[in-house]
Coordinates of C-alpha atoms in Angstrom, one line a residue:
M460 CA 0.0 0.0 0.0
I461 CA 2.8 2.4 1.0
S462 CA 4.8 1.7 -2.1
W463 CA 1.7 2.3 -4.2
I464 CA 1.0 5.8 -2.6
A465 CA 4.6 6.9 -2.7
P466 CA 6.5 4.7 -5.2
D467 CA 10.2 4.7 -6.0
I468 CA 10.7 7.2 -8.8
R469 CA 12.5 4.5 -10.8
D470 CA 9.1 2.7 -11.1
I471 CA 7.6 5.8 -12.6
V472 CA 10.0 7.0 -15.3
P473 CA 10.9 5.0 -18.4
E474 CA 13.5 2.3 -18.1
N475 CA 17.1 3.5 -18.4
T476 CA 16.2 7.1 -17.3
P477 CA 19.2 8.5 -15.5
V478 CA 18.7 8.8 -11.8
I479 CA 20.9 9.9 -8.8
E480 CA 21.4 7.0 -6.6
P481 CA 22.0 7.2 -2.8
S482 CA 25.3 6.8 -1.2
P483 CA 26.3 3.4 0.3
R484 CA 26.2 5.3 3.7
S485 CA 22.6 6.4 3.3
P486 CA 20.0 5.2 5.8
V487 CA 16.8 3.5 4.8
G488 CA 13.8 5.9 4.6
Y489 CA 10.3 5.2 6.0
M490 CA 7.0 7.1 5.7
V491 CA 5.9 8.4 9.1
P492 CA 2.6 6.4 9.1
E493 CA 4.5 3.3 8.1
F494 CA 7.1 3.6 10.8
V495 CA 4.5 4.4 13.5
A496 CA 2.4 1.4 12.4
I497 CA 5.4 -0.9 12.8
H498 CA 6.8 0.5 16.0
G499 CA 3.9 2.4 17.6
S500 CA 0.6 1.4 19.0
P501 CA -1.9 2.8 16.5
G502 CA -4.4 0.0 16.9
I503 CA -5.7 1.2 20.3
H504 CA -5.9 4.7 19.1
I505 CA -7.6 4.0 15.8
L506 CA -10.7 6.2 16.5
K507 CA -8.4 9.2 16.9
I508 CA -7.5 8.9 13.2
L509 CA -11.0 10.2 12.4
A510 CA -9.9 13.6 13.8
V511 CA -7.2 14.0 11.2
L512 CA -8.7 11.9 8.4
P513 CA -9.4 14.8 5.9
H514 CA -5.8 16.0 6.3
F515 CA -4.4 12.5 6.1
L516 CA -6.3 11.7 2.9
K517 CA -5.2 15.0 1.3
T518 CA -1.6 14.2 2.3
A519 CA -1.9 10.7 0.8
F520 CA -3.5 12.1 -2.4
Y521 CA -0.6 14.4 -3.1
A522 CA 2.0 11.8 -2.0
W523 CA 0.5 9.7 -4.8
R524 CA 0.2 12.5 -7.3
C525 CA 3.6 14.2 -6.8
P526 CA 5.9 11.4 -8.1
R527 CA 3.6 10.6 -11.1
S528 CA 3.6 14.3 -12.1
V529 CA 7.2 14.0 -13.4
R530 CA 5.7 12.5 -16.6
R531 CA 4.6 16.0 -17.5
N532 CA 8.1 17.4 -17.4
P533 CA 9.0 19.3 -20.6
S534 CA 10.9 17.3 -23.2
N535 CA 13.5 20.1 -23.8
A536 CA 13.7 21.8 -20.4
A537 CA 15.6 25.0 -19.9
R538 CA 18.5 24.8 -17.4
S539 CA 18.8 28.5 -16.4
A540 CA 16.4 31.2 -15.3
D541 CA 16.7 34.9 -14.6
P542 CA 16.3 36.4 -11.1
E543 CA 12.7 37.4 -11.9
F544 CA 11.7 33.8 -12.2
F545 CA 12.9 33.0 -8.7
K546 CA 11.1 36.1 -7.4
E547 CA 7.9 34.8 -9.0
L548 CA 8.4 31.3 -7.6
E549 CA 8.9 32.6 -4.1
E550 CA 5.8 34.8 -4.4
C551 CA 3.8 31.8 -5.6
A552 CA 5.2 29.7 -2.7
K553 CA 4.2 32.4 -0.2
K554 CA 0.6 32.4 -1.5
L555 CA 0.5 28.7 -1.0
G556 CA 1.4 29.1 2.7
V557 CA 5.2 28.3 2.4
S558 CA 7.2 30.1 5.1
A559 CA 10.7 29.9 3.6
V560 CA 12.5 28.8 0.4
G561 CA 16.1 27.7 0.1
Y562 CA 18.2 26.4 -2.7
T563 CA 20.9 23.8 -2.6
E564 CA 22.6 20.8 -4.2
V565 CA 21.6 17.3 -2.9
P566 CA 24.4 15.2 -1.4
R567 CA 24.0 11.6 -2.2
E568 CA 24.3 10.8 1.5
H569 CA 21.0 12.7 2.0
I570 CA 19.1 10.4 -0.4
F571 CA 17.5 7.4 1.4
R572 CA 19.1 4.0 0.6
N573 CA 15.8 2.6 -0.8
R574 CA 15.1 5.7 -3.0
A575 CA 16.5 7.8 -5.8
I576 CA 15.9 11.3 -7.3
L577 CA 16.0 12.6 -10.9
F578 CA 17.9 15.8 -10.5
K579 CA 20.8 17.1 -8.4
N580 CA 19.4 20.4 -7.2
A581 CA 16.7 21.0 -4.6
I582 CA 14.3 23.9 -3.9
V583 CA 13.6 23.4 -0.2
L584 CA 10.3 24.5 1.3
T585 CA 9.2 24.9 4.9
M586 CA 5.8 25.6 6.3
E587 CA 5.3 26.9 9.9
M588 CA 2.7 25.2 12.1
D589 CA 0.1 27.2 14.1
K590 CA 1.8 28.1 17.4
E591 CA -1.3 28.1 19.6
K592 CA -2.3 24.7 18.4
I593 CA 1.2 23.2 18.9
K594 CA 1.2 24.6 22.4
T595 CA -1.5 22.1 23.4
A596 CA 0.8 19.2 22.6
P597 CA 0.5 16.3 23.3
S598 CA -3.1 16.5 22.1
I599 CA -5.4 15.7 19.1
T600 CA -5.5 19.5 18.4
A601 CA -1.7 19.5 18.0
G602 CA -1.8 16.3 16.0
R603 CA -4.4 17.7 13.7
E604 CA -2.2 20.7 13.1
V605 CA 0.8 18.5 12.2
W606 CA -1.3 16.7 9.6
R607 CA -2.9 19.9 8.3
T608 CA 0.6 21.2 7.7
Y609 CA 1.7 18.0 6.0
A610 CA -1.4 18.2 3.7
E611 CA -0.9 21.9 2.8
L612 CA 2.8 21.5 2.2
S613 CA 2.2 18.5 0.0
R614 CA -0.2 20.5 -2.1
A615 CA 2.3 23.4 -2.2
S616 CA 5.1 21.2 -3.6
Y617 CA 2.8 19.8 -6.3
K618 CA 1.5 23.3 -7.3
L619 CA 5.0 24.8 -7.4
A620 CA 6.3 21.9 -9.6
E621 CA 3.4 22.6 -12.0
F622 CA 4.4 26.3 -11.9
M623 CA 7.9 25.4 -12.9
R624 CA 6.8 23.1 -15.7
K625 CA 4.6 25.7 -17.3
R626 CA 7.6 27.9 -17.6
G627 CA 9.7 25.2 -19.2
Y628 CA 11.6 23.7 -16.3
N629 CA 12.0 20.1 -15.0
A630 CA 10.6 19.4 -11.5
Q631 CA 10.3 16.4 -9.2
P632 CA 8.1 17.4 -6.2
D633 CA 8.8 15.3 -3.1
P634 CA 5.9 15.3 -0.6
P635 CA 6.8 15.9 3.1
V636 CA 5.5 12.4 4.0
G637 CA 7.2 9.6 2.1
G638 CA 10.1 11.7 0.7
N639 CA 13.2 10.5 -1.0
T640 CA 15.7 12.5 1.1
N641 CA 16.4 13.6 4.6
F642 CA 14.5 16.9 4.5
S643 CA 16.0 18.3 7.8
L644 CA 19.5 17.8 6.6
L645 CA 18.7 19.2 3.2
A646 CA 17.0 22.3 4.8
Q647 CA 20.0 22.8 7.0
K648 CA 22.4 22.6 4.0
A649 CA 20.2 25.1 2.2
G650 CA 20.7 27.6 5.0
L651 CA 17.1 27.5 6.3
G652 CA 18.1 26.7 9.9
Y653 CA 20.1 24.2 12.0
I654 CA 19.2 20.8 13.4
G655 CA 18.7 20.8 17.2
K656 CA 19.3 18.1 19.7
H657 CA 15.7 16.9 19.1
G658 CA 16.6 16.2 15.5
L659 CA 14.3 18.9 14.2
L660 CA 15.3 21.9 12.1
I661 CA 15.4 25.2 14.1
S662 CA 14.7 28.3 12.0
E663 CA 14.8 32.0 13.0
K664 CA 11.1 32.6 12.5
A665 CA 9.4 29.3 13.5
G666 CA 12.0 27.7 15.8
P667 CA 11.3 23.9 15.5
S668 CA 7.7 24.3 14.6
Q669 CA 7.7 23.6 10.8
R670 CA 7.5 20.8 8.3
I671 CA 9.8 20.5 5.3
T672 CA 9.6 19.3 1.7
A673 CA 11.6 19.7 -1.5
I674 CA 11.4 19.9 -5.3
Y675 CA 14.3 18.5 -7.3
T676 CA 15.3 20.0 -10.6
D677 CA 18.2 20.4 -13.0
L678 CA 17.6 24.1 -13.2
E679 CA 20.6 26.1 -12.0
L680 CA 19.7 27.6 -8.6
P681 CA 20.9 30.5 -6.6
Y682 CA 22.3 28.4 -3.7
T683 CA 21.6 29.7 -0.2
D684 CA 24.0 27.4 1.6
S685 CA 26.1 30.3 3.0
N686 CA 23.1 31.3 5.2
I687 CA 23.9 28.4 7.5
E688 CA 26.6 30.5 9.2
Q689 CA 24.0 32.5 11.1
Y690 CA 22.7 29.2 12.7
S691 CA 26.0 27.4 13.4
W692 CA 26.0 28.2 17.1
I693 CA 22.7 26.3 17.7
P694 CA 24.3 22.9 18.5
K695 CA 26.5 24.4 21.2
F696 CA 23.4 26.1 22.7
C697 CA 21.5 22.8 22.7
D698 CA 24.4 21.1 24.6
I699 CA 23.8 23.7 27.3
C700 CA 20.0 23.7 27.3
N701 CA 18.9 20.0 27.0
K702 CA 15.3 20.9 27.8
C703 CA 13.9 18.6 25.1
V704 CA 15.9 15.7 26.6
R705 CA 14.3 16.3 30.0
T706 CA 10.8 16.8 28.8
C707 CA 10.4 14.2 26.1
P708 CA 7.6 11.9 27.3
A709 CA 9.1 8.9 25.5
K710 CA 12.7 9.6 26.8
A711 CA 13.7 9.2 23.2
I712 CA 16.1 12.1 22.8
Y713 CA 19.8 11.3 23.5
L714 CA 21.8 13.6 25.7
K715 CA 24.7 13.0 23.3
P716 CA 23.9 12.0 19.7
K717 CA 24.5 8.3 19.1
V718 CA 27.2 7.7 16.5
L719 CA 26.2 4.9 14.2
P720 CA 28.7 2.4 12.6
D721 CA 28.7 4.3 9.4
G722 CA 29.6 7.6 11.1
R723 CA 26.1 9.2 11.0
E724 CA 24.7 10.8 14.1
Q725 CA 21.3 9.8 15.5
H726 CA 19.6 12.3 17.8
I727 CA 16.6 10.2 18.9
D728 CA 15.5 6.7 19.5
P729 CA 12.9 6.5 16.7
V730 CA 11.2 3.4 18.1
K731 CA 10.6 5.0 21.5
C732 CA 9.4 8.2 19.7
A733 CA 6.9 6.2 17.6
K734 CA 5.1 4.7 20.6
V735 CA 4.2 8.1 22.0
F736 CA 3.7 9.7 18.5
S737 CA 1.0 7.1 17.8
R738 CA -1.1 8.1 20.9
T739 CA -1.7 11.6 19.7
L740 CA -1.0 11.3 16.0
G741 CA 1.9 13.7 16.2
C742 CA 3.0 14.2 19.9
G743 CA 4.9 17.6 19.5
V744 CA 6.2 18.0 23.0
C745 CA 9.8 18.5 21.9
I746 CA 8.5 21.3 19.7
K747 CA 6.4 22.9 22.4
E748 CA 9.1 22.7 25.0
C749 CA 12.0 24.0 22.8
V750 CA 13.4 27.3 23.9
F751 CA 13.4 28.4 20.3
F752 CA 9.7 27.8 20.1
N753 CA 8.9 30.0 23.2
G754 CA 11.6 32.7 22.9
D755 CA 12.9 35.3 20.5
F756 CA 15.7 34.0 18.3
E757 CA 17.9 37.0 18.5
R758 CA 17.5 37.3 22.3
I759 CA 18.4 33.7 22.7
K760 CA 21.5 34.2 20.5
A761 CA 22.6 37.3 22.4
A762 CA 22.2 35.5 25.7
Y763 CA 24.2 32.5 24.5
E764 CA 27.0 34.8 23.2
R765 CA 27.1 36.6 26.6
L766 CA 27.4 33.3 28.4
S767 CA 30.1 32.0 26.0
K768 CA 32.2 35.1 26.7
K769 CA 31.9 34.6 30.5
V770 CA 32.8 30.9 30.2
G771 CA 35.5 31.5 27.6

């Protein structure tokens, strides 16, 4: 069922179509519902699914539609665009509810081992979740907001890919549930924020309260990677804070990231996380309790810099 909704792109395109394969070091990727179904306890909470069913169905619809839409890519796609195009793209994204747009090249290590992508460049999109609803976490209200954001961001990635095709560019939209790459790492590389101890992207505007998706393309992009510098202090702050570690109801966040045999860092125990995630269809406590969710980004940064000077 999962593979039918969000198939491998290699099963969509004609045989012998060039694709970008993952690195031997890449991890296996799972859809959120798939992983929760395997490791969580969704059966006893099945009635709660009714609360998010419209958003869940919309998410699944675009997860099905996005990969199949590559069949409509232009036969002779252009590879360059003027700045005006990117301005129009970002304006269109904003109208669709997208909070931020970044541009980067996809490292093969960020592609999941059981997946592939068609193009080397990525337009990375984030969408902020409603703060007041996430404040109620863990609750059905917060879970509903998580799935509403998934649904709207799925729609946005599909619509923006169509926007690109109509202007003569190739696009492979990747929905936020069932994606082909590690979106958090991709967004960090694109300079949209930095991954915190809870494994979530922390941005200046939304803190950790956002969802992420991407559109892959062979269009030359105005890479935004250099923006990462403004966020590079966040891991050191997280090592001091550790609030998400203390407040996680599943005790799933590691005090120190676990280094896997292949050298990758793992910030959380995903199995422990899935058990609590399934109870409220989204949990969200690590988002709600994060200092960056509750405080002003610049004030937090200034306080950290003052403390660093005293300690240093």
